[in-house]
Short mmCIF file of C-alpha atoms and ligand atoms in Angstrom, two decimals:
data_model
loop_
_atom_site.label_atom_id
_atom_site.label_comp_id
_atom_site.label_asym_id
_atom_site.label_seq_id
_atom_site.Cartn_x
_atom_site.Cartn_y
_atom_site.Cartn_z
CA MET V 1 -42.11 -4.16 -33.62
CA GLY V 2 -42.06 -2.01 -36.75
CA ILE V 3 -41.66 1.70 -37.29
CA ALA V 4 -45.11 2.73 -36.04
CA GLY V 5 -45.13 4.34 -32.60
CA LEU V 6 -41.38 4.84 -32.34
CA SER V 7 -39.60 8.20 -32.15
CA PHE V 8 -36.65 8.77 -34.45
CA LEU V 9 -33.74 11.14 -34.75
CA VAL V 10 -32.37 11.41 -38.29
CA ALA V 11 -28.79 12.73 -38.53
CA GLU V 12 -28.09 13.43 -42.19
CA ASP V 13 -26.40 16.45 -43.77
CA GLU V 14 -27.64 16.01 -47.31
CA PRO V 15 -31.05 17.83 -47.46
CA THR V 16 -32.75 15.59 -50.04
CA GLN V 17 -31.61 12.42 -48.25
CA GLN V 18 -32.76 13.87 -44.93
CA THR V 19 -36.21 14.77 -46.32
CA LEU V 20 -36.51 11.32 -47.89
CA VAL V 21 -35.77 9.45 -44.67
CA VAL V 22 -38.00 11.71 -42.57
CA LYS V 23 -40.91 11.24 -45.01
CA LEU V 24 -40.36 7.51 -45.18
CA LEU V 25 -40.47 7.17 -41.40
CA LYS V 26 -43.53 9.40 -41.06
CA THR V 27 -45.53 7.56 -43.72
CA GLN V 28 -44.74 4.31 -41.90
CA GLY V 29 -46.34 5.74 -38.74
CA ALA V 30 -43.34 6.93 -36.71
CA GLU V 31 -44.57 8.90 -33.70
CA ASN V 32 -41.96 11.68 -33.89
CA VAL V 33 -39.12 12.29 -36.33
CA TYR V 34 -36.45 14.88 -35.48
CA PRO V 35 -34.07 15.89 -38.29
CA ALA V 36 -30.47 16.99 -37.59
CA GLY V 37 -27.81 18.19 -40.07
CA ASN V 38 -24.81 16.78 -38.22
CA GLY V 39 -23.71 15.06 -35.01
CA ARG V 40 -23.63 18.26 -32.99
CA GLU V 41 -27.25 19.11 -33.85
CA ALA V 42 -28.28 15.53 -33.17
CA LEU V 43 -26.59 15.65 -29.77
CA ASP V 44 -28.36 18.90 -28.93
CA ILE V 45 -31.71 17.33 -29.77
CA LEU V 46 -30.89 14.27 -27.64
CA LEU V 47 -29.93 16.44 -24.70
CA LYS V 48 -33.18 18.40 -24.85
CA GLN V 49 -35.44 17.54 -21.98
CA GLY V 50 -38.18 15.08 -22.55
CA THR V 51 -37.27 14.12 -26.08
CA GLY V 52 -37.56 10.36 -25.86
CA ILE V 53 -35.71 9.07 -28.92
CA ASP V 54 -36.03 5.35 -29.55
CA VAL V 55 -33.93 5.06 -32.66
CA ILE V 56 -31.21 7.23 -34.19
CA VAL V 57 -30.73 6.87 -37.93
CA CYS V 58 -27.28 8.25 -38.57
CA ASP V 59 -25.15 9.08 -41.59
CA LEU V 60 -21.36 8.80 -41.17
CA GLN V 61 -19.95 11.59 -43.30
CA MET V 62 -21.28 14.90 -42.01
CA PRO V 63 -19.63 18.31 -41.57
CA GLY V 64 -18.93 19.54 -38.05
CA MET V 65 -19.37 16.49 -35.84
CA ASP V 66 -19.38 13.39 -38.05
CA GLY V 67 -21.12 10.09 -37.42
CA MET V 68 -18.14 8.41 -35.71
CA GLN V 69 -17.57 11.31 -33.31
CA PHE V 70 -21.29 11.28 -32.60
CA MET V 71 -21.18 7.52 -31.81
CA ARG V 72 -18.46 8.16 -29.28
CA ARG V 73 -20.44 10.93 -27.61
CA ILE V 74 -23.64 8.89 -27.26
CA GLY V 75 -21.60 5.88 -26.10
CA GLU V 76 -19.99 8.01 -23.40
CA ALA V 77 -23.37 9.40 -22.40
CA ASP V 78 -24.76 5.86 -22.11
CA TYR V 79 -27.54 6.53 -24.62
CA GLY V 80 -29.77 3.53 -24.08
CA GLY V 81 -31.77 3.68 -27.33
CA SER V 82 -30.88 2.06 -30.63
CA VAL V 83 -28.82 3.24 -33.57
CA ILE V 84 -28.87 2.46 -37.29
CA ILE V 85 -26.00 3.61 -39.48
CA VAL V 86 -26.97 4.63 -43.01
CA SER V 87 -24.10 5.35 -45.35
CA ALA V 88 -22.85 5.32 -48.91
CA LEU V 89 -19.34 4.32 -47.84
CA GLU V 90 -17.74 1.11 -49.06
CA ARG V 91 -18.34 -2.18 -47.22
CA THR V 92 -14.96 -2.44 -45.46
CA LEU V 93 -15.36 1.05 -44.06
CA LEU V 94 -18.90 0.29 -42.93
CA ALA V 95 -17.64 -2.83 -41.17
CA SER V 96 -15.05 -0.85 -39.23
CA ALA V 97 -17.59 1.89 -38.44
CA GLU V 98 -19.88 -0.82 -37.10
CA ALA V 99 -17.11 -2.31 -34.96
CA THR V 100 -16.13 1.11 -33.61
CA ALA V 101 -19.72 2.00 -32.69
CA LYS V 102 -20.03 -1.29 -30.82
CA ALA V 103 -16.71 -0.68 -29.09
CA TYR V 104 -18.16 2.61 -27.85
CA GLY V 105 -20.99 0.64 -26.26
CA VAL V 106 -23.63 1.84 -28.73
CA ASN V 107 -26.65 -0.44 -29.18
CA LEU V 108 -26.24 -0.73 -32.95
CA LEU V 109 -29.08 -2.48 -34.74
CA GLY V 110 -27.19 -2.59 -38.01
CA VAL V 111 -25.86 -0.79 -41.04
CA ILE V 112 -27.84 0.12 -44.16
CA SER V 113 -26.16 1.03 -47.46
CA LYS V 114 -27.76 4.04 -49.13
CA PRO V 115 -30.36 4.40 -50.49
CA ILE V 116 -32.44 3.54 -47.46
CA THR V 117 -35.63 1.49 -48.00
CA VAL V 118 -38.62 0.61 -45.81
CA ALA V 119 -37.75 -3.08 -46.06
CA ALA V 120 -34.17 -2.47 -44.88
CA LEU V 121 -35.38 -0.37 -41.94
CA GLU V 122 -38.08 -2.81 -40.92
CA GLY V 123 -35.60 -5.66 -41.19
CA LEU V 124 -33.41 -4.00 -38.58
CA LEU V 125 -36.27 -2.80 -36.40
CA GLY V 126 -37.29 -6.36 -35.77
CA ASN V 127 -40.42 -6.47 -37.91
CA GLN V 128 -39.36 -10.00 -38.71
CA GLY V 129 -39.64 -11.15 -35.15
CA ALA V 130 -36.61 -9.75 -33.35
CA PRO V 131 -37.87 -6.85 -31.24
CA GLN V 132 -34.56 -5.61 -29.91
CA VAL V 133 -35.28 -1.90 -29.94
CA LYS V 134 -34.77 -0.31 -26.56
CA VAL V 135 -37.57 2.16 -26.16
CA LYS V 136 -37.77 5.75 -24.95
CA SER V 137 -34.24 6.42 -23.90
CA ARG V 138 -32.68 9.66 -22.91
CA LEU V 139 -29.13 10.75 -22.49
CA GLY V 140 -28.03 11.21 -18.88
CA ALA V 141 -29.35 14.73 -19.01
CA ALA V 142 -26.79 17.49 -18.82
CA GLN V 143 -28.12 20.46 -16.91
CA SER V 144 -28.58 23.61 -18.95
CA PHE V 145 -27.37 27.03 -17.91
CA THR V 146 -27.17 30.44 -19.53
CA ALA V 147 -23.94 32.18 -20.46
CA ALA V 148 -24.77 34.88 -17.89
CA GLU V 149 -25.09 32.29 -15.09
CA ILE V 150 -21.70 30.84 -15.99
CA ALA V 151 -20.08 34.29 -16.16
CA GLU V 152 -21.45 35.00 -12.69
CA GLY V 153 -20.14 31.66 -11.45
CA LEU V 154 -16.68 32.54 -12.78
CA ASP V 155 -16.83 36.02 -11.21
CA ARG V 156 -17.80 34.51 -7.86
CA ASP V 157 -15.02 31.91 -7.96
CA GLN V 158 -17.46 28.99 -7.97
CA PHE V 159 -15.31 26.88 -10.30
CA GLU V 160 -13.15 24.34 -8.52
CA ALA V 161 -10.46 21.90 -9.50
CA TYR V 162 -11.08 18.29 -8.50
CA PHE V 163 -8.14 15.93 -8.73
CA GLN V 164 -7.98 12.36 -9.98
CA PRO V 165 -4.79 10.38 -9.28
CA LYS V 166 -2.61 8.95 -12.05
CA ILE V 167 -0.99 5.69 -10.99
CA GLU V 168 2.09 3.92 -12.34
CA LEU V 169 0.90 0.42 -13.26
CA ALA V 170 4.20 -1.35 -12.64
CA THR V 171 4.72 -0.02 -9.12
CA GLY V 172 1.32 1.22 -7.97
CA ARG V 173 2.80 4.60 -7.10
CA VAL V 174 0.75 7.79 -7.39
CA VAL V 175 2.74 9.93 -9.84
CA GLY V 176 0.39 12.79 -10.58
CA ALA V 177 -3.15 14.07 -10.73
CA GLU V 178 -5.47 15.39 -13.42
CA ALA V 179 -7.34 18.56 -12.52
CA LEU V 180 -10.98 18.32 -13.61
CA ALA V 181 -13.27 21.34 -13.51
CA ARG V 182 -16.30 21.29 -11.21
CA TRP V 183 -18.81 24.10 -10.74
CA ARG V 184 -19.86 24.40 -7.12
CA HIS V 185 -23.28 25.80 -7.97
CA PRO V 186 -25.10 27.55 -5.10
CA LYS V 187 -28.37 25.76 -5.91
CA GLN V 188 -27.51 22.73 -8.05
CA GLY V 189 -24.52 21.47 -6.07
CA ILE V 190 -21.53 20.04 -7.95
CA VAL V 191 -22.01 20.43 -11.72
CA LEU V 192 -19.91 18.35 -14.16
CA PRO V 193 -17.98 19.68 -17.21
CA ALA V 194 -20.48 18.17 -19.68
CA SER V 195 -22.94 20.86 -18.57
CA PHE V 196 -20.66 23.86 -18.96
CA ILE V 197 -17.46 23.45 -21.04
CA LYS V 198 -19.15 23.90 -24.41
CA LEU V 199 -21.08 26.92 -23.18
CA ILE V 200 -17.97 28.51 -21.67
CA GLU V 201 -16.19 28.00 -24.99
CA GLU V 202 -19.09 29.54 -26.92
CA SER V 203 -19.32 32.54 -24.63
CA GLY V 204 -15.61 33.28 -25.05
CA LYS V 205 -14.77 32.64 -21.39
CA ILE V 206 -12.71 29.47 -21.71
CA ASP V 207 -9.43 31.31 -21.06
CA ASP V 208 -10.86 32.47 -17.74
CA LEU V 209 -11.61 28.87 -16.77
CA THR V 210 -8.17 27.72 -17.93
CA SER V 211 -6.56 30.41 -15.76
CA VAL V 212 -8.62 29.30 -12.75
CA MET V 213 -7.67 25.65 -13.30
CA LEU V 214 -3.98 26.43 -13.82
CA GLY V 215 -3.95 28.67 -10.74
CA LYS V 216 -5.60 25.99 -8.61
CA GLY V 217 -3.30 23.33 -10.08
CA VAL V 218 -0.25 25.41 -9.14
CA ALA V 219 -1.57 25.96 -5.60
CA PHE V 220 -2.17 22.21 -5.30
CA CYS V 221 1.42 21.41 -6.38
CA SER V 222 2.83 23.94 -3.93
CA ALA V 223 0.77 22.53 -1.07
CA PHE V 224 2.09 19.07 -1.94
CA ASP V 225 5.66 20.34 -1.93
CA LYS V 226 5.15 21.67 1.58
CA ALA V 227 3.94 18.25 2.70
CA GLY V 228 7.16 16.73 1.32
CA LEU V 229 5.39 15.00 -1.56
CA ASN V 230 6.05 15.62 -5.21
CA THR V 231 3.34 15.63 -7.85
CA VAL V 232 2.67 16.63 -11.42
CA VAL V 233 -0.70 18.18 -12.22
CA ALA V 234 -2.43 17.88 -15.59
CA VAL V 235 -4.79 20.60 -16.81
CA ASN V 236 -7.18 20.22 -19.75
CA ILE V 237 -6.76 22.78 -22.52
CA SER V 238 -9.38 23.76 -25.08
CA LEU V 239 -8.41 24.12 -28.74
CA MET V 240 -9.80 27.66 -28.58
CA SER V 241 -7.17 28.74 -26.06
CA LEU V 242 -4.41 27.30 -28.23
CA ASN V 243 -5.36 29.66 -31.02
CA ARG V 244 -4.60 32.73 -28.89
CA GLY V 245 -1.27 34.30 -29.77
CA ASP V 246 -0.31 34.93 -26.14
CA PHE V 247 -1.45 31.59 -24.73
CA ALA V 248 2.00 30.10 -24.01
CA ASP V 249 3.12 33.28 -22.27
CA ARG V 250 -0.04 33.42 -20.16
CA VAL V 251 0.44 29.83 -19.02
CA SER V 252 4.07 30.50 -18.19
CA GLU V 253 3.10 33.63 -16.25
CA ILE V 254 0.61 31.71 -14.10
CA VAL V 255 2.91 28.76 -13.44
CA GLN V 256 6.48 30.01 -13.51
CA GLY V 257 5.34 33.41 -12.20
CA GLN V 258 4.37 31.55 -8.99
CA GLY V 259 7.81 29.97 -8.81
CA LEU V 260 6.71 26.50 -9.91
CA GLY V 261 8.79 24.61 -12.50
CA ALA V 262 7.08 24.08 -15.88
CA GLU V 263 7.81 20.34 -15.68
CA ARG V 264 5.28 20.11 -12.83
CA ILE V 265 2.37 20.98 -15.13
CA CYS V 266 1.15 18.81 -18.00
CA LEU V 267 -1.28 20.25 -20.56
CA GLU V 268 -3.84 17.79 -21.92
CA ILE V 269 -5.03 18.45 -25.47
CA THR V 270 -7.70 16.27 -27.05
CA GLU V 271 -6.65 14.26 -30.07
CA THR V 272 -9.27 16.01 -32.22
CA ALA V 273 -7.82 19.38 -31.23
CA ALA V 274 -4.28 18.12 -31.63
CA THR V 275 -4.67 17.19 -35.26
CA SER V 276 -7.63 19.13 -36.68
CA ASN V 277 -6.12 21.80 -38.89
CA LEU V 278 -3.93 23.21 -36.21
CA GLY V 279 -3.02 26.68 -37.37
CA GLY V 280 0.42 28.24 -37.03
CA THR V 281 -0.56 29.95 -33.78
CA ALA V 282 -1.60 26.73 -32.05
CA LEU V 283 1.53 24.90 -33.23
CA GLU V 284 3.71 27.78 -32.10
CA ASN V 285 2.03 27.78 -28.69
CA LEU V 286 2.51 24.03 -28.25
CA THR V 287 6.13 24.09 -29.39
CA ARG V 288 6.94 27.04 -27.13
CA LEU V 289 5.18 25.44 -24.15
CA ARG V 290 7.21 22.28 -24.65
CA MET V 291 10.42 24.31 -25.00
CA MET V 292 9.58 25.99 -21.70
CA GLY V 293 9.39 22.51 -20.15
CA PHE V 294 5.63 21.87 -19.83
CA GLY V 295 4.41 18.33 -20.41
CA LEU V 296 2.03 17.88 -23.36
CA SER V 297 -0.50 15.08 -23.38
CA ILE V 298 -2.71 13.79 -26.21
CA ASP V 299 -6.09 13.28 -24.54
CA ASP V 300 -8.73 10.75 -25.63
CA LEU V 301 -6.54 8.96 -28.19
CA GLY V 302 -8.51 6.74 -30.49
CA THR V 303 -11.46 9.09 -30.81
CA ALA V 304 -10.26 11.02 -33.86
CA ALA V 305 -8.80 9.66 -37.06
CA SER V 306 -5.24 10.92 -36.86
CA SER V 307 -2.18 9.29 -38.30
CA ILE V 308 0.96 8.73 -36.28
CA GLN V 309 2.64 11.16 -38.64
CA GLN V 310 0.19 13.91 -37.69
CA LEU V 311 0.86 13.24 -34.03
CA THR V 312 4.62 13.48 -34.50
CA HIS V 313 4.26 17.12 -35.58
CA ILE V 314 3.67 18.10 -31.99
CA PRO V 315 6.21 17.37 -29.24
CA PHE V 316 3.89 15.34 -27.00
CA THR V 317 5.23 13.75 -23.84
CA GLU V 318 2.25 11.50 -23.06
CA LEU V 319 -0.72 9.82 -24.72
CA LYS V 320 -4.03 9.01 -23.04
CA ILE V 321 -6.13 6.14 -24.30
CA ASP V 322 -9.84 6.91 -24.27
CA ARG V 323 -11.94 5.12 -21.67
CA SER V 324 -14.18 3.49 -24.29
CA PHE V 325 -11.29 1.27 -25.46
CA VAL V 326 -10.17 0.45 -21.94
CA ALA V 327 -13.69 -0.41 -20.81
CA ASN V 328 -14.43 -2.74 -23.71
CA SER V 329 -10.98 -4.27 -24.06
CA THR V 330 -11.80 -7.27 -21.91
CA THR V 331 -14.87 -8.25 -23.95
CA ASP V 332 -14.44 -6.76 -27.41
CA LYS V 333 -11.69 -7.66 -29.85
CA THR V 334 -11.83 -4.35 -31.74
CA ALA V 335 -11.43 -2.36 -28.52
CA MET V 336 -8.50 -4.60 -27.53
CA ASP V 337 -6.91 -4.03 -30.96
CA VAL V 338 -7.26 -0.25 -30.59
CA LEU V 339 -5.78 -0.46 -27.08
CA LYS V 340 -2.77 -2.47 -28.30
CA ALA V 341 -2.28 -0.18 -31.32
CA SER V 342 -2.38 2.87 -29.04
CA LEU V 343 0.30 1.36 -26.81
CA ASP V 344 2.40 0.70 -29.92
CA ILE V 345 2.03 4.32 -31.00
CA ALA V 346 3.22 5.44 -27.56
CA ARG V 347 6.26 3.16 -27.85
CA GLN V 348 7.03 4.45 -31.34
CA LEU V 349 6.75 8.04 -30.19
CA LYS V 350 8.77 7.10 -27.07
CA ILE V 351 6.22 8.68 -24.77
CA LYS V 352 4.20 7.41 -21.80
CA ALA V 353 0.80 5.78 -22.28
CA VAL V 354 -1.99 6.48 -19.80
CA ALA V 355 -5.16 4.39 -19.74
CA GLU V 356 -8.26 6.40 -18.85
CA GLY V 357 -11.34 5.19 -17.01
CA VAL V 358 -10.01 1.97 -15.49
CA GLU V 359 -12.95 0.58 -13.56
CA THR V 360 -12.14 -3.06 -12.78
CA LEU V 361 -9.31 -5.27 -11.54
CA GLU V 362 -9.58 -7.21 -14.80
CA GLU V 363 -8.87 -4.05 -16.83
CA TRP V 364 -6.02 -3.13 -14.49
CA ASN V 365 -4.42 -6.54 -14.97
CA VAL V 366 -4.78 -6.43 -18.77
CA LEU V 367 -3.14 -3.00 -18.88
CA GLN V 368 -0.32 -4.15 -16.63
CA GLU V 369 0.29 -7.17 -18.85
CA LEU V 370 0.30 -5.04 -22.00
CA GLY V 371 2.92 -2.76 -20.47
CA CYS V 372 0.83 0.40 -20.25
CA ASN V 373 2.65 2.98 -18.08
CA LEU V 374 -0.05 4.79 -16.13
CA ALA V 375 -3.72 4.38 -15.26
CA GLN V 376 -6.54 6.57 -14.06
CA GLY V 377 -10.06 5.54 -13.18
CA HIS V 378 -12.71 4.80 -10.60
CA PHE V 379 -10.99 1.49 -9.79
CA ILE V 380 -8.25 3.55 -8.17
CA ALA V 381 -10.14 6.71 -7.20
CA GLU V 382 -12.65 9.22 -8.55
CA ALA V 383 -11.79 12.89 -8.85
CA MET V 384 -11.80 14.51 -5.38
CA ASP V 385 -11.49 18.03 -4.04
CA ALA V 386 -7.97 19.03 -3.00
CA GLN V 387 -8.59 18.35 0.68
CA ALA V 388 -10.02 14.88 0.09
CA TYR V 389 -7.16 14.13 -2.31
CA VAL V 390 -4.53 14.94 0.31
CA ALA V 391 -6.36 12.78 2.86
CA TRP V 392 -6.51 9.97 0.30
CA VAL V 393 -2.79 10.14 -0.43
CA ARG V 394 -2.05 10.27 3.30
CA SER V 395 -4.15 7.17 3.91
CA LEU V 396 -2.05 5.35 1.30
CA SER V 397 1.23 6.04 3.01
CA MET V 398 -0.22 4.66 6.24
CA GLU V 399 -1.80 1.60 4.70
CA PRO V 400 -1.13 0.82 1.03
CA ILE V 401 -4.17 -0.40 -0.87
CA PHE V 402 -3.54 -3.56 -2.85
CA HIS V 403 -5.15 -3.30 -6.24
CA SER V 404 -3.78 -6.55 -7.55
CA SER V 405 -1.38 -9.18 -6.29
CA ASN V 406 1.66 -7.02 -6.85
CA SER V 407 0.35 -3.49 -7.14
CA PRO V 408 0.16 -1.58 -3.92
CA VAL V 409 -0.95 1.98 -4.57
CA GLN V 410 1.32 4.27 -2.67
CA ALA V 411 2.22 7.92 -2.50
CA LYS V 412 5.44 8.96 -4.18
CA SER V 413 7.62 10.83 -1.74
CA ARG V 414 10.71 12.71 -2.63
P1 C2E S 19 -11.05 13.98 -19.89
O1 C2E S 19 -9.98 15.01 -19.84
O2 C2E S 19 -10.83 12.85 -20.82
O3 C2E S 19 -11.24 13.49 -18.39
C1 C2E S 19 -11.59 12.20 -18.02
C2 C2E S 19 -13.05 12.10 -17.63
O4 C2E S 19 -13.36 10.75 -17.30
C3 C2E S 19 -13.42 12.91 -16.39
O5 C2E S 19 -14.78 13.33 -16.57
C4 C2E S 19 -13.35 11.88 -15.28
O6 C2E S 19 -14.10 12.22 -14.13
C5 C2E S 19 -13.92 10.67 -16.00
N1 C2E S 19 -13.48 9.41 -15.40
C6 C2E S 19 -12.32 9.14 -14.76
N2 C2E S 19 -12.26 7.85 -14.39
C7 C2E S 19 -13.41 7.27 -14.82
C8 C2E S 19 -13.94 5.93 -14.73
O7 C2E S 19 -13.32 5.00 -14.20
N3 C2E S 19 -15.15 5.73 -15.29
C9 C2E S 19 -15.86 6.73 -15.90
N4 C2E S 19 -17.05 6.43 -16.39
N5 C2E S 19 -15.38 8.00 -16.00
C10 C2E S 19 -14.18 8.26 -15.47
P2 C2E S 19 -15.25 14.81 -16.25
O8 C2E S 19 -14.56 15.34 -15.03
O9 C2E S 19 -16.73 14.81 -16.30
O10 C2E S 19 -14.68 15.61 -17.49
C11 C2E S 19 -15.13 15.38 -18.79
C12 C2E S 19 -14.31 16.12 -19.81
O11 C2E S 19 -14.48 17.53 -19.67
C13 C2E S 19 -12.82 15.88 -19.67
O12 C2E S 19 -12.45 14.67 -20.29
C14 C2E S 19 -12.26 17.10 -20.38
O13 C2E S 19 -12.23 16.90 -21.77
C15 C2E S 19 -13.30 18.16 -20.08
N6 C2E S 19 -12.79 19.03 -18.99
C16 C2E S 19 -12.76 18.82 -17.66
N7 C2E S 19 -12.20 19.85 -17.01
C17 C2E S 19 -11.83 20.75 -17.96
C18 C2E S 19 -11.17 22.04 -17.93
O14 C2E S 19 -10.76 22.58 -16.87
N8 C2E S 19 -10.97 22.67 -19.13
C19 C2E S 19 -11.37 22.10 -20.33
N9 C2E S 19 -11.12 22.79 -21.46
N10 C2E S 19 -11.97 20.90 -20.38
C20 C2E S 19 -12.20 20.23 -19.22
MG1 MG S 20 -8.07 15.06 -19.73
MG1 MG S 21 -9.63 11.83 -21.79
#
């Protein structure tokens, strides 16, 4: 299989390079060629209905969303097509970019050093007898909504908190829950965050969602208290909210204003947000929130290129290892190395490590052996509405589930 008949997406920020690659593909008979100036644009094109993209030709250094962040996003979205990295970076960097893309589960055909040539492309596309291109793939399509629809959904209280348990690996006890936003859409049913978080952020309504999630998290904690069980609830926070001068006070008002201790709420901040040019306001908010007693978690560790030093600037209490490293750790050495390094960082920072997206007993056992503190994932339970969560916890205290030889999952009672 050569270039002819395939559809391409070219993610390249440099205009002359982009034009060159697009022309080259077209003259070789590519069916469609979609240009994008960075990862974000490329992702938008992929998410558009009906755009079957066979091969993504992707640069690494791009403004906005760069090539590595883009690899993570398409890995998470289970993009089934093929990817070629084209870059001017030095060999050692290209090798690590290649390993990272593979760790994310991306079907990487190979890496081409700039300038790109027809021969190099055809070599990777299997013209020489290795047709490994997966054809006509789409991202698991996110639904698309308008800002007005979302605003109406918020006004009508259609946004819910689902809860996913966090389990202590050494004991199997349930120690907390992460609140994950779900839109109970009157026509579409339960809609996942991938279809609305970005839009809510863009339409300036993210603080409204955060308030809803905090409010529902507080109510959940209080209900648990009444049942004689103790839990900590984690709420995801957008970088945008952190940049508001009154953010810490608003959080405190919602939580402590309802009589709940700050230590019962943990705020999860993505690693990208935690280290990308945090302005004074965001740092002040985080420091004040920690001083008030809120937990602070680094979400999705391993998905941005931060140094430990950067992370020490913020008083985090927990670190969450991205699911891509957990999922591939049992088969991929790079993913295992990232997992071990992340656990080392947690030890150095003297904070708890949480593994995200644990799906198998094998992963659970690896994490237990490596001394990871907490785990979350479908192997234990998916996110559930508050009522189902309570029933789930109750069922544990009646009959503990054994998730490995020595790890009964059980509710933590006070
Ligand atoms: P996150 O905070 O890293 O949350 C973990 C995501 O992994 C959740 O996806 C969860 O349902 C999913 N997950 C958990 N266990 C497994 C597993 O074993 N396998 C797989 N494949 N997935 C698993 P969800 O609920 O779709 O949320 C996606 C992201 O949306 C979250 O990532 C978070 O960044 C964002 N988000 C969710 N709720 C909110 C919110 O209220 N506010 C903000 N700002 N962002 C939110
Ligand atoms: Mg989270
Ligand atoms: Mg995460």
